[in-house]
Short mmCIF file of N, CA and C and ligand atoms in Angstrom, two decimals:
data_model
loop_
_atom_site.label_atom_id
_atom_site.label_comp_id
_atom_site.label_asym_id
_atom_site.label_seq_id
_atom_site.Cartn_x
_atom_site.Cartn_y
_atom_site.Cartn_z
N UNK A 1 138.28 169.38 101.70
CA UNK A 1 137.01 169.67 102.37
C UNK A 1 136.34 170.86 101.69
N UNK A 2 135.04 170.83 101.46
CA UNK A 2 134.48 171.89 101.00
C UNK A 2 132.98 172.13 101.79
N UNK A 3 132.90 172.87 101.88
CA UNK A 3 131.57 173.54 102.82
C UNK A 3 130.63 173.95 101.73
N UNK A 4 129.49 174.05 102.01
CA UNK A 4 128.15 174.47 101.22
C UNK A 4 127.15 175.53 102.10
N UNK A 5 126.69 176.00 101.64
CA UNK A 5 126.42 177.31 102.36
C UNK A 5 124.58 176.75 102.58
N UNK A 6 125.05 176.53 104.28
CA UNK A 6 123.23 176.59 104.55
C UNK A 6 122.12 177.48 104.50
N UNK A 7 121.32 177.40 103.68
CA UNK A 7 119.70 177.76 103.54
C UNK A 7 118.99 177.51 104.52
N UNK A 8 118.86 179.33 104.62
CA UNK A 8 117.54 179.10 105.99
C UNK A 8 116.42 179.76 105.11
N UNK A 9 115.66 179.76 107.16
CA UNK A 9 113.99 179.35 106.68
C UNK A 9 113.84 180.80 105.82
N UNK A 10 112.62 180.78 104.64
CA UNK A 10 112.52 181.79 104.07
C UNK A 10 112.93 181.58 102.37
N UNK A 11 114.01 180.83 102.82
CA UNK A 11 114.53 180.04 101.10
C UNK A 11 113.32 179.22 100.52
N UNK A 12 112.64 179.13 99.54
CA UNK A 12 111.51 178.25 99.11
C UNK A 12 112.32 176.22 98.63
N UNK A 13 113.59 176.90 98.57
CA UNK A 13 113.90 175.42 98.45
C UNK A 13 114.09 174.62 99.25
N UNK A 14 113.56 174.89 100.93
CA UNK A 14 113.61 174.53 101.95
C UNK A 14 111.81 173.80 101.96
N UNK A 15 110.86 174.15 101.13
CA UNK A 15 109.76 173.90 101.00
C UNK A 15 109.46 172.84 100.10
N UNK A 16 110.35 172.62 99.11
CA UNK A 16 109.79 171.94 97.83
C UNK A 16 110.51 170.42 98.45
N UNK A 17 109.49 169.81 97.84
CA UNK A 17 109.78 167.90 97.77
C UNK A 17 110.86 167.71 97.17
N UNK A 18 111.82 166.75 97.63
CA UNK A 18 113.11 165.89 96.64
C UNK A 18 112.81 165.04 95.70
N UNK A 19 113.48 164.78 94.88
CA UNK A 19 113.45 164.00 94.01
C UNK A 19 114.45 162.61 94.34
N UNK A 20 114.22 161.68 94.28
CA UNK A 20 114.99 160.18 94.29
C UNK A 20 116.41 160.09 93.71
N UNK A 21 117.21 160.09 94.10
CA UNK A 21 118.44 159.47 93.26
C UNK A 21 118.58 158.02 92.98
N UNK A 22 118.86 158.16 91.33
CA UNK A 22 118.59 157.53 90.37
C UNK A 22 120.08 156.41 90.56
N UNK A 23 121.34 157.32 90.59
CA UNK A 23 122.21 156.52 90.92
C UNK A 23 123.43 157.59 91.57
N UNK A 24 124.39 156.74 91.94
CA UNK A 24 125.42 157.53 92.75
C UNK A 24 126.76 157.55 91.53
N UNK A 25 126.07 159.07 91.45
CA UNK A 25 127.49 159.44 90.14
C UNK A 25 128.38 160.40 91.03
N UNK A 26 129.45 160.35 90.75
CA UNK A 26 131.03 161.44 91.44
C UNK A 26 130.27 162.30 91.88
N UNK A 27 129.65 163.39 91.10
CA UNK A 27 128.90 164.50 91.38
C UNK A 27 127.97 164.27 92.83
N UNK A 28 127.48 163.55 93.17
CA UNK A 28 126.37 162.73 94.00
C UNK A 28 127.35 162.66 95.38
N UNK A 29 128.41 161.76 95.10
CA UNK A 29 129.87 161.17 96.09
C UNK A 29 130.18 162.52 96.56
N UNK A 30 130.63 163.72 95.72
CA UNK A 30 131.14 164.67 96.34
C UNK A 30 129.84 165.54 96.69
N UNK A 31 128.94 165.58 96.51
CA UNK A 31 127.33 166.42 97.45
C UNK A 31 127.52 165.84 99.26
N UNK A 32 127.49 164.49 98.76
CA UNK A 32 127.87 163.47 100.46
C UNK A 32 128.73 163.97 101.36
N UNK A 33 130.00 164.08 100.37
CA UNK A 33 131.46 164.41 101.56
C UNK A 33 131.10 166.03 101.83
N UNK A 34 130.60 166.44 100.84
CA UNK A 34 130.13 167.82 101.58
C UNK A 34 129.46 168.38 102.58
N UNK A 35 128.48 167.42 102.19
CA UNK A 35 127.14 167.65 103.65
C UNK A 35 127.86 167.19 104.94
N UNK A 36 128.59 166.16 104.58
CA UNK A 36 129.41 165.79 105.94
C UNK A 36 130.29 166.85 106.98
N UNK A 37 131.01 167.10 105.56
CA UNK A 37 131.73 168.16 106.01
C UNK A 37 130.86 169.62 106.38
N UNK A 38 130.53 169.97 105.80
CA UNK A 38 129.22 170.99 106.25
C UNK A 38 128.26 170.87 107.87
N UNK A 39 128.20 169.81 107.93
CA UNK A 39 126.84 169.38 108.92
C UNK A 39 128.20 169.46 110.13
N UNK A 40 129.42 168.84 110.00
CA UNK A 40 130.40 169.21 111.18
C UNK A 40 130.60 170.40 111.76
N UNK A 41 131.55 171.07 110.17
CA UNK A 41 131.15 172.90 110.80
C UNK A 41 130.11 173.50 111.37
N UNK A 42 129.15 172.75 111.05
CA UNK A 42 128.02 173.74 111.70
C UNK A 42 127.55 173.11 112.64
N UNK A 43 128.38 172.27 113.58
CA UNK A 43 127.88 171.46 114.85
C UNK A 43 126.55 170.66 114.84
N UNK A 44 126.20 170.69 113.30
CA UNK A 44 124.77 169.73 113.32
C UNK A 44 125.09 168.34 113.84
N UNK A 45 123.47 167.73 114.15
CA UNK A 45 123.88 166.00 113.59
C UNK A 45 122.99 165.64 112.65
N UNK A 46 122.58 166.26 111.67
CA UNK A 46 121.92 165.92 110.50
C UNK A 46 121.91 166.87 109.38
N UNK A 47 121.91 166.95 108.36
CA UNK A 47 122.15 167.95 107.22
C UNK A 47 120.91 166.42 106.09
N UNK A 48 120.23 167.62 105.54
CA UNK A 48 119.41 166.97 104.48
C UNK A 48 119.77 167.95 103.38
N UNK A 49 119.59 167.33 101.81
CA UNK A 49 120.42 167.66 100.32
C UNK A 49 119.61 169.43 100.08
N UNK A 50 118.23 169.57 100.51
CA UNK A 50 117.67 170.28 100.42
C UNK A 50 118.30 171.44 101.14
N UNK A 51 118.95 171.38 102.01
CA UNK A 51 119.29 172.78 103.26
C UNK A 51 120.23 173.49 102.83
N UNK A 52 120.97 172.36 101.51
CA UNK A 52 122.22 173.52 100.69
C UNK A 52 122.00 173.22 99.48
N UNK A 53 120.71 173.27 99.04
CA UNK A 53 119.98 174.35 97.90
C UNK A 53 119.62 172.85 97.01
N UNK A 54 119.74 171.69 97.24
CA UNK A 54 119.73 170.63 96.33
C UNK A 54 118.55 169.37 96.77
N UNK A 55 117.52 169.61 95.89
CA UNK A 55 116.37 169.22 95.82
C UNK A 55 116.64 167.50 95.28
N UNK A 56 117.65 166.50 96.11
CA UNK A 56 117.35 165.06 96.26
C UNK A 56 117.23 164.72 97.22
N UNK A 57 116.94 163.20 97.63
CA UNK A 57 116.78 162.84 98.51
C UNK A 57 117.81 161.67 99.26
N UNK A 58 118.44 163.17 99.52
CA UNK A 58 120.14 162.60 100.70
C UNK A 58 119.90 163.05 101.85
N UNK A 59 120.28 162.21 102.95
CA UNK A 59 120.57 162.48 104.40
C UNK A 59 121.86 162.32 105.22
N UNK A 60 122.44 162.83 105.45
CA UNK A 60 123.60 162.67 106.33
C UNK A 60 123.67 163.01 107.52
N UNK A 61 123.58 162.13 108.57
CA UNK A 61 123.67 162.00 110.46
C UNK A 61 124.72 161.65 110.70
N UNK A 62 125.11 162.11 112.27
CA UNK A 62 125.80 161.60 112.78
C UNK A 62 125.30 161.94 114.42
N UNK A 63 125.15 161.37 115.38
CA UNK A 63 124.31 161.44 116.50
C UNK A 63 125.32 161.25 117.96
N UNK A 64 126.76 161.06 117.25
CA UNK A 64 128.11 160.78 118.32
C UNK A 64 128.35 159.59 117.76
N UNK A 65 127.96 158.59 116.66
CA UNK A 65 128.37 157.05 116.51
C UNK A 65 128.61 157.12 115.29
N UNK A 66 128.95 157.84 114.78
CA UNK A 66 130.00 158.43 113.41
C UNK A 66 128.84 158.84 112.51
N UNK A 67 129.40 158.66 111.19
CA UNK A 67 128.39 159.69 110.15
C UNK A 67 127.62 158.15 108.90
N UNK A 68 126.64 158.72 108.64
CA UNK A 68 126.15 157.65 108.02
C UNK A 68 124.78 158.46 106.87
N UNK A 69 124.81 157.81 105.68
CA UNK A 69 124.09 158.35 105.00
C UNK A 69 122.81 157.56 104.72
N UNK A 70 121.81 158.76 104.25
CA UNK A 70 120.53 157.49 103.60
C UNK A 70 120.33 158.56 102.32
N UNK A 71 120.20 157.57 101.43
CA UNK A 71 119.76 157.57 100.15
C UNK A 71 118.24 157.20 99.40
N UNK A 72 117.75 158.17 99.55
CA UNK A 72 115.81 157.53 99.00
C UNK A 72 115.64 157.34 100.12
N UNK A 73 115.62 157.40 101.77
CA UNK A 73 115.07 156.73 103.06
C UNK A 73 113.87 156.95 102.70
N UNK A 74 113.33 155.36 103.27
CA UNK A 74 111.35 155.50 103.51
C UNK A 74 111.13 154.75 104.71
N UNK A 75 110.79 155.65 105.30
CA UNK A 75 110.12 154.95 107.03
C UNK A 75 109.23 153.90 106.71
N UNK A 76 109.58 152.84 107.57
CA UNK A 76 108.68 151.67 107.63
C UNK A 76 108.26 151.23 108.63
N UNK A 77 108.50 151.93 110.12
CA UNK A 77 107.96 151.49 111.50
C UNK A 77 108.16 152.63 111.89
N UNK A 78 107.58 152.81 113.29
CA UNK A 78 108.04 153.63 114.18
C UNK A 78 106.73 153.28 115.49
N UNK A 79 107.62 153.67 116.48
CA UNK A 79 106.84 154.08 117.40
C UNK A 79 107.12 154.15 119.03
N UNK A 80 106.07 154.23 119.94
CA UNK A 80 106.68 154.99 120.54
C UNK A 80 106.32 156.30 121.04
N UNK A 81 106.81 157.51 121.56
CA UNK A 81 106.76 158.83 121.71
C UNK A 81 107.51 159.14 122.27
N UNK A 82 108.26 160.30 122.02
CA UNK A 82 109.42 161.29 122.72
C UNK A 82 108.97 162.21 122.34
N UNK A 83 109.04 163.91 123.53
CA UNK A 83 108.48 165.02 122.97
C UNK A 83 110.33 165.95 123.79
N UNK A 84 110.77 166.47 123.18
CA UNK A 84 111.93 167.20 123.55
C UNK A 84 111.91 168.48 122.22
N UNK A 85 113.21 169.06 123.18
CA UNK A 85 113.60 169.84 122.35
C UNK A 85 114.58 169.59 120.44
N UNK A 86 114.38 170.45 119.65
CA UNK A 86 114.29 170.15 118.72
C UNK A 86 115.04 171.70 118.29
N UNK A 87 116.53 171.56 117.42
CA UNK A 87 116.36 172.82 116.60
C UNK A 87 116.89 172.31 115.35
N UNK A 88 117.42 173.23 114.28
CA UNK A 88 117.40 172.72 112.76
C UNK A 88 118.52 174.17 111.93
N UNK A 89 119.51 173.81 111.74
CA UNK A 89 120.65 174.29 110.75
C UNK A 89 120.19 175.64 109.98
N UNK A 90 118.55 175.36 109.80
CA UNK A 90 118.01 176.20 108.65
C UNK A 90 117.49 176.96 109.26
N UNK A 91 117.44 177.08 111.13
CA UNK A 91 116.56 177.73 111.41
C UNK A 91 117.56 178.47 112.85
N UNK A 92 118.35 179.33 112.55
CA UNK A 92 119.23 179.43 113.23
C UNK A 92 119.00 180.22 114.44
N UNK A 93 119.51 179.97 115.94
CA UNK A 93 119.23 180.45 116.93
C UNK A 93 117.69 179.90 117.74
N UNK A 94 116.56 179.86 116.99
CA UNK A 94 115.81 178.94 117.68
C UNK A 94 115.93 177.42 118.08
N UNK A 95 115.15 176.88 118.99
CA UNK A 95 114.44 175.93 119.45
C UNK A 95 113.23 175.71 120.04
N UNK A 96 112.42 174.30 119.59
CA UNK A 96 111.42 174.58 120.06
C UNK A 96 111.24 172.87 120.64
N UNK A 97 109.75 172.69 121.15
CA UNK A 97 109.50 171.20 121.50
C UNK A 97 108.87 170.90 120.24
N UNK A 98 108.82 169.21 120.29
CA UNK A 98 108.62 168.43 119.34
C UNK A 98 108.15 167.05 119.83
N UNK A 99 107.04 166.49 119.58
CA UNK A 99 106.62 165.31 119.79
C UNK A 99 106.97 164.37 118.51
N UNK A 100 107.90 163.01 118.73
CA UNK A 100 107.65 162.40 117.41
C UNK A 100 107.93 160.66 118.36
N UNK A 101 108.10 159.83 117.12
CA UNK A 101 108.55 158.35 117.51
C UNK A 101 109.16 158.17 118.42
N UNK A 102 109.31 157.43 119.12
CA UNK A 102 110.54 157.03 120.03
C UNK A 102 111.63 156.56 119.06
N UNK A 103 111.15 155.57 118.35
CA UNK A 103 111.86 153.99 117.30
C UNK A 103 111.31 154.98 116.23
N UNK A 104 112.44 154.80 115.26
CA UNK A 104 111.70 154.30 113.68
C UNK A 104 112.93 153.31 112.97
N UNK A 105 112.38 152.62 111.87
CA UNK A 105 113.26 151.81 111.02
C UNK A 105 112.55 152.49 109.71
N UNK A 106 114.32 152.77 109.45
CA UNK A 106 114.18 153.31 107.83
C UNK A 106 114.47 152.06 106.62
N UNK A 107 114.34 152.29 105.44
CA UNK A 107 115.01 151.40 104.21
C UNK A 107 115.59 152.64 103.91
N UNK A 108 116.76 152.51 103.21
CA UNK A 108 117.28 153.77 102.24
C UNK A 108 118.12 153.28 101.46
N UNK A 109 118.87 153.83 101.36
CA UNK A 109 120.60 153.25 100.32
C UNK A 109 121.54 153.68 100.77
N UNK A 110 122.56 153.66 100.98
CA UNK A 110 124.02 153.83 101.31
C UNK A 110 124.92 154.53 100.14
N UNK A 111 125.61 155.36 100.49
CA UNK A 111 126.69 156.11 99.13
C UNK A 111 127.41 154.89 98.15
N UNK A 112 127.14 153.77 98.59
CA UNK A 112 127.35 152.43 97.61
C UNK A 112 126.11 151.68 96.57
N UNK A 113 124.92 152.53 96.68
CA UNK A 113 123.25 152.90 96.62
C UNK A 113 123.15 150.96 97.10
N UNK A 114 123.51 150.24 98.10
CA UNK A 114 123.31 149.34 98.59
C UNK A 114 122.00 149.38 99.11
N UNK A 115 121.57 148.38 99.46
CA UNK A 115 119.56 148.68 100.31
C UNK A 115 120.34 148.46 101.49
N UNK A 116 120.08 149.47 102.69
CA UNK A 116 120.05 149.44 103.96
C UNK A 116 118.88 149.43 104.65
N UNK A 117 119.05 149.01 105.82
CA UNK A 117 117.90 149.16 106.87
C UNK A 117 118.75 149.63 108.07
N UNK A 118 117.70 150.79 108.40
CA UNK A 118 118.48 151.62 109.66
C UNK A 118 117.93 151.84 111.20
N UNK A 119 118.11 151.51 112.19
CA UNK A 119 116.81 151.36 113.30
C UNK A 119 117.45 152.84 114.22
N UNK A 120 116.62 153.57 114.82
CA UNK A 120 117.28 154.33 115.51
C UNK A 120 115.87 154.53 116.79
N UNK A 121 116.66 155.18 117.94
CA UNK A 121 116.21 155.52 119.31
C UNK A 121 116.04 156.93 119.19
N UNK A 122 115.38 157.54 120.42
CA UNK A 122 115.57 158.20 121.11
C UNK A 122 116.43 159.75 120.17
N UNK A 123 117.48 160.07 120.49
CA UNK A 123 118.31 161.24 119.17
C UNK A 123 118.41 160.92 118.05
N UNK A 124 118.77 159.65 117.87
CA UNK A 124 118.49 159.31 116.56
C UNK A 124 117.42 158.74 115.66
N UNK A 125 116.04 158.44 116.62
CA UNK A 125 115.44 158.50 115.83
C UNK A 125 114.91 159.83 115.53
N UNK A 126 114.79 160.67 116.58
CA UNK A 126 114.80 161.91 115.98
C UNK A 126 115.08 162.83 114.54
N UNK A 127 116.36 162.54 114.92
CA UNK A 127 117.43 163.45 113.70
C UNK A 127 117.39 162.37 112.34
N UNK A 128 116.81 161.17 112.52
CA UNK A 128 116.32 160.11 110.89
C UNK A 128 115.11 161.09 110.59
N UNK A 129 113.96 161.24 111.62
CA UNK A 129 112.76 162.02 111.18
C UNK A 129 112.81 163.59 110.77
N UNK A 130 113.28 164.19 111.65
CA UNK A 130 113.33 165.27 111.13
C UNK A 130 114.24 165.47 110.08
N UNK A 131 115.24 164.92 109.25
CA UNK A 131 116.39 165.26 108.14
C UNK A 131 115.18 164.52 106.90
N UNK A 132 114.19 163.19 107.57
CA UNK A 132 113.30 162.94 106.09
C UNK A 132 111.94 163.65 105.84
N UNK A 133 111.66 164.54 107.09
CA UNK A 133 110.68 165.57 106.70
C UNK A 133 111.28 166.61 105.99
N UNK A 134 112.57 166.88 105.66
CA UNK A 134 113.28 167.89 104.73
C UNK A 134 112.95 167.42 103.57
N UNK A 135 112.86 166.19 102.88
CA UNK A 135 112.94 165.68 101.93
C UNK A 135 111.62 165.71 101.55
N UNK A 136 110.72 166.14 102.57
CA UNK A 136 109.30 165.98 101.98
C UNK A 136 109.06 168.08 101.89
N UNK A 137 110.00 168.89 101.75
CA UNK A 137 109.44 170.02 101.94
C UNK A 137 109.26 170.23 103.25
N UNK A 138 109.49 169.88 104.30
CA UNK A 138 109.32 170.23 105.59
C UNK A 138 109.93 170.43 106.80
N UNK A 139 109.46 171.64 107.52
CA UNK A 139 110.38 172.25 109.00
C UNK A 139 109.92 171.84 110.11
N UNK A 140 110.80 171.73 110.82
CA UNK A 140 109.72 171.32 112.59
C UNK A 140 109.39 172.43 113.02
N UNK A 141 109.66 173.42 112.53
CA UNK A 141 108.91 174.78 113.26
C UNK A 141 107.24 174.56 113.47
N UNK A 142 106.84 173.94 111.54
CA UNK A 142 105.69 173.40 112.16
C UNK A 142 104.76 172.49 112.87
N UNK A 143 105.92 171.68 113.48
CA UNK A 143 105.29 171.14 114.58
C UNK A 143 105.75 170.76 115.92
N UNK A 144 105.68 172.38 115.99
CA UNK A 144 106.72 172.96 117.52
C UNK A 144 105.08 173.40 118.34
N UNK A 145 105.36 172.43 119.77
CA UNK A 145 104.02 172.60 120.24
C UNK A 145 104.66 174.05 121.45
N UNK A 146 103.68 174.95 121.37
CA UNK A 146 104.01 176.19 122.19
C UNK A 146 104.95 177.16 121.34
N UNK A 147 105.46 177.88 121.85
CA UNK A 147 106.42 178.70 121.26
C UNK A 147 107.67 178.62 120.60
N UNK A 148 108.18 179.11 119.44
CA UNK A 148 109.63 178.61 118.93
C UNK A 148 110.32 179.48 120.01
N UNK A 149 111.50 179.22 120.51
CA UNK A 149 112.39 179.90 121.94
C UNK A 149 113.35 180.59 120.70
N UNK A 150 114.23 181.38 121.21
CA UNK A 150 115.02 181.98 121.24
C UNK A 150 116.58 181.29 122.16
N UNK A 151 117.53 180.71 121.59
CA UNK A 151 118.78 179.84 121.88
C UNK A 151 119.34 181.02 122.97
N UNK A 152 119.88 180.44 123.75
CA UNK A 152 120.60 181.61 124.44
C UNK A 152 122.15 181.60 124.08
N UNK A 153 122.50 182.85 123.60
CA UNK A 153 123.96 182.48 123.21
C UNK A 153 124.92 181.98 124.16
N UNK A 154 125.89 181.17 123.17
CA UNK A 154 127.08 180.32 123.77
C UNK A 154 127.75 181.74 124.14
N UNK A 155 127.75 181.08 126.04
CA UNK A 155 128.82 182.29 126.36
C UNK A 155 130.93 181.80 126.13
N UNK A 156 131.18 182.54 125.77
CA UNK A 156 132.88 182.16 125.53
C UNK A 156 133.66 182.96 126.20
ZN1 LIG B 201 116.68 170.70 109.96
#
């Protein structure tokens, strides 16, 4: 297992667009098992390639129904509306609200660069949208309607 050290907000490589993967070389395979492993430790359910410093376009979720990757994802439906709370790996200790899809269906590729199609609800369509606005350069901070909150710490 190896961990990758998350980039928060303030890093510019949290801003810049991904680039496509071309194909799934070892190097690529082990970025995957990382983010996996990474996005666990850090109690996420989504880690995008960009949040630990790597400008392609990888996604790795897991929403409670195990872990699953997209490769190149491009939204092709959505809709719907859900407005909830929303926070992000890169943006540590806040949360804020967020209006997005209810539904979306992605195309992407699989760590086998197979063509998938991916449909998600409710958290998961969520955490598909917000991990492929990473890939476009983008945070939900900016489009947190009202105030970003302040998390209240986990009491132990
Ligand atoms: Zn995020």
């Amino acid at each position: 297992m190896a961990l990758r050290k998350i980039r928060t907000i303030g890093d510019e490589v949290l801003n810049k667009p991904c680039k496509p993967v071309k194909e799934i070389t070892p190097r690529i395979k082990t970025l995957i098992e990382d983010m996996t492993d990474t996005m666990y430790e850090a109690d996420g359910v989504g880690l995008a390639a960009p949040q630990v410093g790597v400008l392609k376009q990888i996604v790795v979720i897991d929403v409670g129904e195990g872990p699953f990757v997209m490769v190149n994802p491009r939204v092709v439906e959505t809709s719907g509306e859900q407005t909830g709370n929303e926070g992000c790996l890169s943006v540590p200790g806040k949360t804020g609200q967020v209006t997005r899809p209810n539904y979306v269906k992605v195309v992407a590729f699989n760590e086998d660069m197979e063509q998938v199609e991916i449909e998600g609800t409710e958290l998961k369509a969520r955490a598909m949208l917000h991990e492929i606005d990473h890939l476009a350069g983008k945070l939900y901070v900016d489009k947190v309607e009202g105030e970003l909150m302040d998390v209240e710490p986990v009491e132990v």
